Tab-separated table of C-alpha atoms and ligand atoms in Angstrom:
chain	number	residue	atom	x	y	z
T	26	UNK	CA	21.436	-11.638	5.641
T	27	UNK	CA	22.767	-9.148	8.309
T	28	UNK	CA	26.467	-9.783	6.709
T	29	UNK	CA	25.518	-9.407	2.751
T	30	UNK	CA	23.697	-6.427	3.492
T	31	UNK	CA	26.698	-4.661	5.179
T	32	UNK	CA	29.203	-5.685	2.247
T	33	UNK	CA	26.655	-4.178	-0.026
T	34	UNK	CA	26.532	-0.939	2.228
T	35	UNK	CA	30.358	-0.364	1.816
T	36	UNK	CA	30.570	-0.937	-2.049
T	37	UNK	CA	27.734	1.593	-1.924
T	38	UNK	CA	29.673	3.584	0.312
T	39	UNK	CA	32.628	3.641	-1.999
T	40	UNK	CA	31.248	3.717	-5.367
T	41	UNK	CA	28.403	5.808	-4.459
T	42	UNK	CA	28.946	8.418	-2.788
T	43	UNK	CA	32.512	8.184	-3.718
T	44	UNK	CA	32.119	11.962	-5.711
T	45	UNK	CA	29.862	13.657	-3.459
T	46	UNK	CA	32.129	13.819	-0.030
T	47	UNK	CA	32.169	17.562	-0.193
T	48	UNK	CA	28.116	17.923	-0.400
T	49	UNK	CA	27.968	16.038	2.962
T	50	UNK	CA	29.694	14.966	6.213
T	51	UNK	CA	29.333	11.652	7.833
T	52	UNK	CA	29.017	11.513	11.210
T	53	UNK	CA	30.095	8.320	13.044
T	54	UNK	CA	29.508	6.566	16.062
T	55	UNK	CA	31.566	3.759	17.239
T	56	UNK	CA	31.631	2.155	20.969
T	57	UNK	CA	31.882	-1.029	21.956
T	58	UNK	CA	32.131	-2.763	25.251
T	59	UNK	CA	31.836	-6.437	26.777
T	60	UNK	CA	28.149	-5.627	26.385
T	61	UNK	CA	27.620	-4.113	23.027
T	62	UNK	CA	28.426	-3.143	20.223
T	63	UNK	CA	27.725	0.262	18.583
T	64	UNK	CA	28.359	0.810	14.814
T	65	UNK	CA	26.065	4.199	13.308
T	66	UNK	CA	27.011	6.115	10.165
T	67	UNK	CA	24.918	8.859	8.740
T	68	UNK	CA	24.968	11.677	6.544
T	69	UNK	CA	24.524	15.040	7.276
T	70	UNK	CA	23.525	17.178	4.519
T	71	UNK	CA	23.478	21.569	5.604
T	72	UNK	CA	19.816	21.369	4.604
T	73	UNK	CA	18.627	22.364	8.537
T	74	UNK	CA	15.195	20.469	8.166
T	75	UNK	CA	16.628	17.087	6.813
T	76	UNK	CA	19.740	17.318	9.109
T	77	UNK	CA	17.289	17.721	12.187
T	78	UNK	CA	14.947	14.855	10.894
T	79	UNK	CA	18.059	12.607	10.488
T	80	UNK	CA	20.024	13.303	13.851
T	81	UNK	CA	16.198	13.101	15.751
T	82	UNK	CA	16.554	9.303	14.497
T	83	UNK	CA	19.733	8.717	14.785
T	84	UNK	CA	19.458	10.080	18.649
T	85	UNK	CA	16.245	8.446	19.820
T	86	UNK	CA	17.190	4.470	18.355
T	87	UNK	CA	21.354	5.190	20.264
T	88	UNK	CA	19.159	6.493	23.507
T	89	UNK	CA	16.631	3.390	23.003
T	90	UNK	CA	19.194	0.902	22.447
T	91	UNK	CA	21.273	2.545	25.913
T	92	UNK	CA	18.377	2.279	27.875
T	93	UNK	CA	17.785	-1.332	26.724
T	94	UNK	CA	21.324	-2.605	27.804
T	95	UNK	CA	20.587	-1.067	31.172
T	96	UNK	CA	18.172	-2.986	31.516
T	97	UNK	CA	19.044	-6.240	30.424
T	98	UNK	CA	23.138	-6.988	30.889
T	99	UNK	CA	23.544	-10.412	29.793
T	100	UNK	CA	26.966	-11.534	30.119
T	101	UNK	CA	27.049	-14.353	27.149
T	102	UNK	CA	25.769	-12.578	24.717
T	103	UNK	CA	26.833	-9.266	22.697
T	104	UNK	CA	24.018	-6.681	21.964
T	105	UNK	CA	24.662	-4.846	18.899
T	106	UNK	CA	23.239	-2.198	17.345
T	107	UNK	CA	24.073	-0.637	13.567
T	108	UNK	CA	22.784	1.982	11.591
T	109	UNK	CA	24.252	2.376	8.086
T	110	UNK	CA	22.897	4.218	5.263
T	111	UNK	CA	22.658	4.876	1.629
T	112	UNK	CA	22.642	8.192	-0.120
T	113	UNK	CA	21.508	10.028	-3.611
T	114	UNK	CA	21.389	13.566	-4.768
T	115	UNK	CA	20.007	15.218	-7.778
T	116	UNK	CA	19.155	18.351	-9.123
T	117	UNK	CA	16.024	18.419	-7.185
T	118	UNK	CA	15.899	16.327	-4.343
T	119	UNK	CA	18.085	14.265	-1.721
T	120	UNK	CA	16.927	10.696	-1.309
T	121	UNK	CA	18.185	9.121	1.960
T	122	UNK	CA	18.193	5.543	3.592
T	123	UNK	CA	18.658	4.612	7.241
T	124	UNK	CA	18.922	0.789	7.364
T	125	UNK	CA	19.435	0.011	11.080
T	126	UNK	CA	19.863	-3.345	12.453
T	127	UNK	CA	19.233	-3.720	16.268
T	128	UNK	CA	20.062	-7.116	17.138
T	129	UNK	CA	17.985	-9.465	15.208
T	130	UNK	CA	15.922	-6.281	14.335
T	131	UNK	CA	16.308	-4.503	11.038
T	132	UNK	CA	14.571	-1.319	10.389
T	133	UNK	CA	14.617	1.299	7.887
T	134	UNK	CA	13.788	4.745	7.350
T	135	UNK	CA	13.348	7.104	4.149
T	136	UNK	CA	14.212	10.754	3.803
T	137	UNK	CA	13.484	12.188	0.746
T	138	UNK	CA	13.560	15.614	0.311
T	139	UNK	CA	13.228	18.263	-2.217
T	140	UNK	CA	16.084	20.970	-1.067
T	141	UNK	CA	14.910	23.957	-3.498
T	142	UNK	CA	11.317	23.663	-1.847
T	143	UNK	CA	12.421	22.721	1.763
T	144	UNK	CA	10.197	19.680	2.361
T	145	UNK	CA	10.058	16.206	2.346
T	146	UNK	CA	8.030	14.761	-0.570
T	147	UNK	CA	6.077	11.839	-0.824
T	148	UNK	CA	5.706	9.361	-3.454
T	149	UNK	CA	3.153	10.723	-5.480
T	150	UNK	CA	4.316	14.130	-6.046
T	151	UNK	CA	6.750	12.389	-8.748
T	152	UNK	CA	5.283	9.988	-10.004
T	153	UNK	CA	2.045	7.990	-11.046
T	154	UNK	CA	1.174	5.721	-7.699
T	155	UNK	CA	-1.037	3.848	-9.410
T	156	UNK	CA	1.400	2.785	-12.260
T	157	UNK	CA	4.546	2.367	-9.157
T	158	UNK	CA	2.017	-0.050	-6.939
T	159	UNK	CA	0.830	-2.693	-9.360
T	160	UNK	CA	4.300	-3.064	-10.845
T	161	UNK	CA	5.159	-2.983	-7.399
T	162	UNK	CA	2.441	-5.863	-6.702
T	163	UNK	CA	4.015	-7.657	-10.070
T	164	UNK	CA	7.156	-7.867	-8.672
T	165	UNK	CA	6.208	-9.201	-4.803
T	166	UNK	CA	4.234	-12.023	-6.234
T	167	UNK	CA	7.177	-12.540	-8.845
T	168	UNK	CA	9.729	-12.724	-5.610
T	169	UNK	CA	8.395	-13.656	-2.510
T	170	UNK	CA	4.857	-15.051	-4.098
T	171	UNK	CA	5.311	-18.283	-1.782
T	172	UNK	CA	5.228	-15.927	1.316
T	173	UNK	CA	2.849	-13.194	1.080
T	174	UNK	CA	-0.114	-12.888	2.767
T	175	UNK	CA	-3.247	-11.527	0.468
T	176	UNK	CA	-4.272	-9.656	3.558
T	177	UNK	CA	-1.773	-8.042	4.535
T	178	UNK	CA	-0.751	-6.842	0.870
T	179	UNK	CA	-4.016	-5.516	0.685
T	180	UNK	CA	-3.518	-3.763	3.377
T	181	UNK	CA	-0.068	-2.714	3.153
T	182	UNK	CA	0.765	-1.974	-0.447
T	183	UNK	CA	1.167	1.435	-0.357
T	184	UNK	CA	3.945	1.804	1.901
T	185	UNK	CA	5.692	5.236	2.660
T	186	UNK	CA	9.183	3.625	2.739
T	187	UNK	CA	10.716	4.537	-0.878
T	188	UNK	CA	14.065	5.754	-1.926
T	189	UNK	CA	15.588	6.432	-5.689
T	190	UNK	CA	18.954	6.286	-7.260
T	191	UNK	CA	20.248	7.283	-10.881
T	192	UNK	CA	18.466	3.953	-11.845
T	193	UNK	CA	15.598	2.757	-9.739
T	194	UNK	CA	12.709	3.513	-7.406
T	195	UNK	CA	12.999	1.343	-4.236
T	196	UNK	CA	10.227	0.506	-2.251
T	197	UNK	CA	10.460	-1.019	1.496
T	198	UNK	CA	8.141	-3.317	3.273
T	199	UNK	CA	9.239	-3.994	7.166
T	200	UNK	CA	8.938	-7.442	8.025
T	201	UNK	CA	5.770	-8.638	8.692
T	202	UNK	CA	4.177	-5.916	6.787
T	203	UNK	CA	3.596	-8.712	3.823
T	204	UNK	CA	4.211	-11.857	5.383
T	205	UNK	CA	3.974	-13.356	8.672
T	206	UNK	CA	6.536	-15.910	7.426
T	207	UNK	CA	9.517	-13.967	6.259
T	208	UNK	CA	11.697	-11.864	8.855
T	209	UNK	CA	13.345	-9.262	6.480
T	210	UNK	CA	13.047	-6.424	4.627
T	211	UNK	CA	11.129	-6.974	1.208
T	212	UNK	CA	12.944	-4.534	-1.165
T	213	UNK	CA	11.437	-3.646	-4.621
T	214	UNK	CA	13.621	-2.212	-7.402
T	215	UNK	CA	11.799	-0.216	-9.779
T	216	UNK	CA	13.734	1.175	-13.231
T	217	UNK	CA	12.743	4.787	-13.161
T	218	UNK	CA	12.473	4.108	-17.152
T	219	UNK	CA	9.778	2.001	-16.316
T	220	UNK	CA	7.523	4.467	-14.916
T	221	UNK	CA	7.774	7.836	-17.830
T	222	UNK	CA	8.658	9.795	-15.002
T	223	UNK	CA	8.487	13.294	-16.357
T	224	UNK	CA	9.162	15.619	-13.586
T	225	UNK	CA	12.094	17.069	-13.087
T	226	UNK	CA	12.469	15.641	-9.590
T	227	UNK	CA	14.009	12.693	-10.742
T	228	UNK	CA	17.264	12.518	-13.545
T	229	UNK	CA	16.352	9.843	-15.882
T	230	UNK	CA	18.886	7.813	-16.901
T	231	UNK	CA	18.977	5.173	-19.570
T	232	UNK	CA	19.484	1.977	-18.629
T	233	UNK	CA	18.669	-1.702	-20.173
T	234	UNK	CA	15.052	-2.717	-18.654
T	235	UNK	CA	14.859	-5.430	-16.131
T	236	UNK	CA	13.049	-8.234	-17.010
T	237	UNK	CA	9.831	-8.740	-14.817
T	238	UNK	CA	8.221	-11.669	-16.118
T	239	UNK	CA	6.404	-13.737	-13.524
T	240	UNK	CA	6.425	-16.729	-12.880
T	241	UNK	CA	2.957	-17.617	-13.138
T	242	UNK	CA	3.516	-20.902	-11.250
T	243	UNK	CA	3.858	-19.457	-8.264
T	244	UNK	CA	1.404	-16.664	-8.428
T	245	UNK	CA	-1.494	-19.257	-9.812
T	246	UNK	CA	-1.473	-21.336	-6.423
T	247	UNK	CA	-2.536	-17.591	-4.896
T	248	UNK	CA	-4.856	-16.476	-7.207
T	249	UNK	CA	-5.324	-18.068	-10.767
T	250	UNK	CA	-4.736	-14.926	-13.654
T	251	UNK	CA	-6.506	-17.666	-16.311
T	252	UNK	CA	-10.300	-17.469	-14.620
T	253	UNK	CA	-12.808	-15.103	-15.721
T	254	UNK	CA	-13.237	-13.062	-12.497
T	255	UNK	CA	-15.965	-11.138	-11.404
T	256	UNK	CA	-16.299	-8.180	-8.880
T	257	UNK	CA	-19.465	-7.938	-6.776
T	258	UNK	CA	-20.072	-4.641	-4.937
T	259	UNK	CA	-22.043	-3.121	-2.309
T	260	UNK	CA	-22.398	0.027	-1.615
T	261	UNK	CA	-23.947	2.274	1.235
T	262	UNK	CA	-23.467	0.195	3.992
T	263	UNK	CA	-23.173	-1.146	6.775
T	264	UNK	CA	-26.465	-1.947	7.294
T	265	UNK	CA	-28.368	-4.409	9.823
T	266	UNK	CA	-28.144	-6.790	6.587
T	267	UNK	CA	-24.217	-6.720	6.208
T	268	UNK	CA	-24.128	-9.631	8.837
T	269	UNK	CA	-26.058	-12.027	6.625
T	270	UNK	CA	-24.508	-11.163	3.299
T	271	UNK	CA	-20.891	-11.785	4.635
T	272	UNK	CA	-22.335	-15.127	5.892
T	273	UNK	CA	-23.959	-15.870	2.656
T	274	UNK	CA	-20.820	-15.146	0.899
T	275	UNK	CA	-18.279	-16.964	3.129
T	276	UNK	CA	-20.541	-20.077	2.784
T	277	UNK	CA	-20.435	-19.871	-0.941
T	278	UNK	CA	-16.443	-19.342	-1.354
T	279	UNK	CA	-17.066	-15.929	-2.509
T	280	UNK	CA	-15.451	-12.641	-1.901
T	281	UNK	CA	-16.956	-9.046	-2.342
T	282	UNK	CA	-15.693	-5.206	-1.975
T	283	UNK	CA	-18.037	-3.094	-0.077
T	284	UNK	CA	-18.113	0.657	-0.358
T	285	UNK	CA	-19.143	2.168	2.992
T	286	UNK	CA	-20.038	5.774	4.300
T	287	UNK	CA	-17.789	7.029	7.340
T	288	UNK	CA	-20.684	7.730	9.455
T	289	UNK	CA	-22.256	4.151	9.896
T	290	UNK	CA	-18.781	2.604	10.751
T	291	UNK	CA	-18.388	2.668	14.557
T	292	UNK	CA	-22.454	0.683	14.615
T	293	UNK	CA	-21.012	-1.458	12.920
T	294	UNK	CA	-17.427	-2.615	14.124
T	295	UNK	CA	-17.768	-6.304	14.980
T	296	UNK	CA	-19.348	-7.071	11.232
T	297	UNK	CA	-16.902	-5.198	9.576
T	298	UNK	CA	-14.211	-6.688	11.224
T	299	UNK	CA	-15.828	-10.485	10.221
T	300	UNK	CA	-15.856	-9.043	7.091
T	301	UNK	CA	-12.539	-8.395	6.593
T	302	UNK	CA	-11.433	-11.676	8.053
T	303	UNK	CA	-13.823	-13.562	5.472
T	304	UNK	CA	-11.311	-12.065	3.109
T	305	UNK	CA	-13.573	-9.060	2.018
T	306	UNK	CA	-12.120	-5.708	0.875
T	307	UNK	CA	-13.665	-2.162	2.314
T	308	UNK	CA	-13.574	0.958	0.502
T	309	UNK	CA	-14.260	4.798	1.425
T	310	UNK	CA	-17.918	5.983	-0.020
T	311	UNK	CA	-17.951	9.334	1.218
T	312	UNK	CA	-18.901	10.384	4.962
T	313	UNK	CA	-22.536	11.009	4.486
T	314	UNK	CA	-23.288	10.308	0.960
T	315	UNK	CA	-22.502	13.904	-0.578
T	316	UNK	CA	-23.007	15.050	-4.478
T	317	UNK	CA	-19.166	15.445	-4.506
T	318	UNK	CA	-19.101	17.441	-7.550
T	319	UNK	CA	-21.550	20.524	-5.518
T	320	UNK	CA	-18.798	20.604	-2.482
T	321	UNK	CA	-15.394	23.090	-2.350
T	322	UNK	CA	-11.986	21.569	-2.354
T	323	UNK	CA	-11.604	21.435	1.410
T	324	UNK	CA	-14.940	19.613	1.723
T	325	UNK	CA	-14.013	16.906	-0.549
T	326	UNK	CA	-10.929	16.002	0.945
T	327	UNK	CA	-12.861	16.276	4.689
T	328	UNK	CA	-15.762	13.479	3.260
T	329	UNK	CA	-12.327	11.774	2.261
T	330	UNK	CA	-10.346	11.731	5.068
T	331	UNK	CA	-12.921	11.428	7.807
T	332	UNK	CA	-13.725	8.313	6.375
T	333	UNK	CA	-10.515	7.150	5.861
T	334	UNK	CA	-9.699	7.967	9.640
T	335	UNK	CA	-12.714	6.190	11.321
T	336	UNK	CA	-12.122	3.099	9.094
T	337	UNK	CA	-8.113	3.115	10.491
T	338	UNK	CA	-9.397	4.334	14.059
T	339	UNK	CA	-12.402	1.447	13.957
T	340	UNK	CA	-10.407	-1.664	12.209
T	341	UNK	CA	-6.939	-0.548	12.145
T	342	UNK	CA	-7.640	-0.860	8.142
T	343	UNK	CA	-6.733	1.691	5.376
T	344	UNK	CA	-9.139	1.356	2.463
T	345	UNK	CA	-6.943	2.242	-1.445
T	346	UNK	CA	-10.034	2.018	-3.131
T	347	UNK	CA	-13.335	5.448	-3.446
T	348	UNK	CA	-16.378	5.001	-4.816
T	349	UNK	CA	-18.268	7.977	-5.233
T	350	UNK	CA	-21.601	8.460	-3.727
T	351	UNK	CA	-23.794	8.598	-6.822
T	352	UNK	CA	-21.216	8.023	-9.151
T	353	UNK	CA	-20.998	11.510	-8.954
T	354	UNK	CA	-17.465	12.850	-10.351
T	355	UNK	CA	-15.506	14.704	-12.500
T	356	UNK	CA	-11.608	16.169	-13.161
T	357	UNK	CA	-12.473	18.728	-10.659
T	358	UNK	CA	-13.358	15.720	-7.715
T	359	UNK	CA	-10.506	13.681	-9.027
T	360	UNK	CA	-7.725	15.737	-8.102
T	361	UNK	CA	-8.672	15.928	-4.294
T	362	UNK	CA	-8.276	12.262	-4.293
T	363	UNK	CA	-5.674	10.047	-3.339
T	364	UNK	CA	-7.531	6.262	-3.301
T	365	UNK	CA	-8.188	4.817	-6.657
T	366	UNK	CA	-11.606	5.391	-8.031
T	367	UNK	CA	-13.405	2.861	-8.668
T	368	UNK	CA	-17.234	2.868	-10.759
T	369	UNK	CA	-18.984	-0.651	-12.190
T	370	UNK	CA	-20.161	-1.845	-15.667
T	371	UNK	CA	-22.837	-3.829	-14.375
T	372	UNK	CA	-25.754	-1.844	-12.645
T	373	UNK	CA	-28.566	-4.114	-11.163
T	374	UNK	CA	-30.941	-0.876	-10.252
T	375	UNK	CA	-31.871	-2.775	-6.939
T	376	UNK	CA	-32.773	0.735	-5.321
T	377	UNK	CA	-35.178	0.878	-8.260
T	378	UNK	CA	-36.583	-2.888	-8.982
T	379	UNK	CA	-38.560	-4.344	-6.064
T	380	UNK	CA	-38.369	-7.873	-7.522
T	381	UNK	CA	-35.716	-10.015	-6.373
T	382	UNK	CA	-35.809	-12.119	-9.757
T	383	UNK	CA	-35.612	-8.778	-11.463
T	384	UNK	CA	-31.875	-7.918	-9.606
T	385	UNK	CA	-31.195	-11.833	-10.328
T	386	UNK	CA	-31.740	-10.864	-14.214
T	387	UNK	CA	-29.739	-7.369	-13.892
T	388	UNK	CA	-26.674	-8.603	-12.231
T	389	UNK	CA	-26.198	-11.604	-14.136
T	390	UNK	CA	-27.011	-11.713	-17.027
T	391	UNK	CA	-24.421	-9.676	-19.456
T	392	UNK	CA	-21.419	-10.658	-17.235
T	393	UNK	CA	-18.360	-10.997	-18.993
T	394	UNK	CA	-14.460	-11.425	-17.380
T	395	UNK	CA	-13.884	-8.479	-15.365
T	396	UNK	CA	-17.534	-7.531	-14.805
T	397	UNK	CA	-17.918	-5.074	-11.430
T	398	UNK	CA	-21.377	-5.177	-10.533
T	399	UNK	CA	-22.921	-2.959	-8.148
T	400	UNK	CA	-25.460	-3.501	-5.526
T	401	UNK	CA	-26.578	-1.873	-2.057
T	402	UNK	CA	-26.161	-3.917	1.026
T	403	UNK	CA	-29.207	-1.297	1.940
T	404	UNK	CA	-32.236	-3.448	1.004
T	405	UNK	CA	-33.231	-6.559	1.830
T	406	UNK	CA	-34.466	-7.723	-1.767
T	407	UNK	CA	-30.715	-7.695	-2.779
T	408	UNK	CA	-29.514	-9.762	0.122
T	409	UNK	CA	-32.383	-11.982	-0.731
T	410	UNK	CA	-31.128	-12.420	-4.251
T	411	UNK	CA	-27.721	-12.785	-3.778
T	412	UNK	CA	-27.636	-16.911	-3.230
T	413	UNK	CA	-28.841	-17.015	-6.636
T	414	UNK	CA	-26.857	-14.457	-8.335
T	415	UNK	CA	-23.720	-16.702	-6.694
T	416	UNK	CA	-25.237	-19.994	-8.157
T	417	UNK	CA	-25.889	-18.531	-11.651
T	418	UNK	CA	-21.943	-16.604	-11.656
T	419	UNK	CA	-20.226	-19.786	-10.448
T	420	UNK	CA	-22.130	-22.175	-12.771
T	421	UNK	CA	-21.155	-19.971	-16.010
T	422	UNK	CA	-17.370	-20.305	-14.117
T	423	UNK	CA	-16.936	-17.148	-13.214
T	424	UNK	CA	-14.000	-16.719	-9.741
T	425	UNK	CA	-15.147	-14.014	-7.398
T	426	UNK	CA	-12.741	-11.403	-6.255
T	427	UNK	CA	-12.392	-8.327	-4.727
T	428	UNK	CA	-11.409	-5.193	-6.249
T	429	UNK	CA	-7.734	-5.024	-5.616
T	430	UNK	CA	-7.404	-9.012	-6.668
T	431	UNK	CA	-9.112	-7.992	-9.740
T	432	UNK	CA	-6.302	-5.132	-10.212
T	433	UNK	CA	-3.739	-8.062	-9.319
T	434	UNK	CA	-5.139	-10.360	-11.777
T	435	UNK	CA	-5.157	-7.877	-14.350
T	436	UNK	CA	-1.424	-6.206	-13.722
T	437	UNK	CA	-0.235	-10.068	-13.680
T	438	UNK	CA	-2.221	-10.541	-17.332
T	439	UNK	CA	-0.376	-7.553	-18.811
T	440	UNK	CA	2.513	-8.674	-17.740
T	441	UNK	CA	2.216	-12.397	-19.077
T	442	UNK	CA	0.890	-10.570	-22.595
H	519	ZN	ZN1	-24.034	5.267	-2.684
């Protein structure tokens, strides 16, 4: 792997950058010894905040891997380390790659960076995330379907390694981040055409559309596209009933997305932890269950990311998915936020009906493919009726997933017409 990826790096080298050698200067670093082995090219561009950036890298991994040989000198083996690098340059912003291999170890590292503003830029100040991750979740099930982990993709999705070129957006997944079976880099290659990207950060160029039809073969022993799927929901938990509606779930093969407030997390770590290892998804509900549409700017995004940080800080988990509290949004609320909104067409009113056969009724009975119903994890009437609601969903043969499967499913559909 190792080998192909450096003969690639030099035809990049020379084709690529072959007309811009007088924007930037490549630095080099070469040493080798009976011990190791030092290869490290990198760019420097005279744009003071990416330069320092890069060469902050570039120092701390030559220091690190110094410091490692000191410490282990082994005389039959050769440590080497090697940083290479690829490099692109528009009219708005500098896109830069570090692909460093340390030993058995690759790593990589974006720099992308709009020089007329003088700051690094992430993803979604070009382009459309939403529309970049579920063609980017089309194409890892399409590639490396027989290897990813569901969890983990959940999880790690939306990663902040990307690069672009004249022709594609490229997005990076370390290994392990999607698989605890493959040891490289995933790589995703995205035609910009593909996305409408309509900024002028990014030169489109025309170029003939990659084909990205997937092979449903592989994809269908992960998650079958052909079911009718349905999404149950819960919001305003955790609540001393969480414990026994994960149960009753796990025991029925079922899977559901629960919407929880910031402030009731750290109570409950141990259930929402089983919860996410019965293959349940978590998303952000607000920090107390505020009217969002009543609060400033700055509030909105605090109810946002205080939530967002005790869910990391508690379960080292990053919900993509907001519900708001109340349903309560508008253009105003949606700017301020980053996750993917997401409401329900099915509402059982179980904070209004007190009879369990009553919620039975409501959440079951106009289901169709695709149905999200909601539900509060908040009363014990609804926990009560959810064996039931299970029985009656699985015997019309409806598949239950969470809310990001259901975005798979759907992506995958689109694609397979
Ligand atoms: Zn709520």
């Amino acid at each position: 792997m190792r080998a192909k990826w450096i003969l690639f790096l030099l035809l990049f080298l020379c084709i690529g950058c072959g007309n811009r050698k007088n924007d930037i200067k490549i630095e080099t670093i070469i040493e080798e010894n009976r011990h190791y082995k030092i290869g490290i090219n990198y760019p420097l561009t005279h744009y003071q905040k990416l330069d320092d950036s890069i060469e902050q890298y570039i120092h701390t991994s030559y220091q690190n891997f110094l410091k490692q040989q000191e410490k282990e000198i082994t005389l039959t083996t050769q440590n080497e380390l090697n940083i290479d690098y690829t490099f692109y340059q528009n009219k708005e912003m500098i896109s830069i790659t570090l692909f460093k291999s340390e030993n058995e170890e690759e790593e990589i590292k974006t720099f992308n960076y709009a020089y007329k503003k003088d700051c690094f830029i992430s993803l979604e100040k070009f382009v459309s995330s939403e529309d970049v991750y579920n063609i980017a979740n089309t194409l890892l099930f399409k590639r490396f379907g027989n290897v990813l982990d569901l969890s983990l993709l959940k999880k790690n999705l939306h990663t902040s390694l990307f690069s672009i070129d004249e022709e594609n957006l490229y997005l990076y997944y370390p290994p392990y981040s999607l698989s605890n079976h493959y040891l490289d880099t995933m790589i995703i290659d995205i035609p910009l055409q593909k996305l409408n990207i309509e900024t002028e950060e990014v030169k489109r160029v025309h170029h003939e559309m990659m084909s990205a039809e997937v092979d449903l073969e592989k994809v269908n022993s992960i998650i079958d596209a052909n079911k009718k799927v349905v999404a149950l929901t819960f919001d305003d938990g955790p609540s001393p009933y969480t414990d026994e509606i994960i149960s009753i779930l796990k025991e029925n093969d079922a899977v559901a997305t629960f919407f929880i407030l910031g402030n009731k997390v750290k109570n409950y770590a141990a259930v929402l932890k089983k919860s996410l290892e019965y293959g349940n998804e978590l998303g952000n509900h607000t920090y107390n269950h505020k009217w969002l549409t009543k609060l400033k700017d700055e509030e909105i995004k605090k109810q946002m990311q205080d939530t967002q940080d005790i869910i990391y800080e508690t379960l080292g988990y990053t919900p993509v998915l907001f519900r708001p509290s109340y349903g309560s949004i508008n253009q105003h609320v949606r700017k301020d936020i980053a996750l993917d909104v997401v409401l329900w067409n099915i509402d059982t009113m179980d904070w209004k009906y007190k009879s369990t056969s009553k919620i039975i009724t409501r959440a079951t009975a106009n289901v169709e493919d695709k149905s999200i119903i909601l539900m509060h994890e908040t009363y014990e009437r609804t926990k009560k009726a959810l064996p039931e609601i299970i029985r009656i969903l699985k015997e019309k043969d409806f598949v239950f997933v969470t809310i990001s499967e259901l975005k798979q499913i759907e992506s995958l559909r689109k694609y397979n017409g």
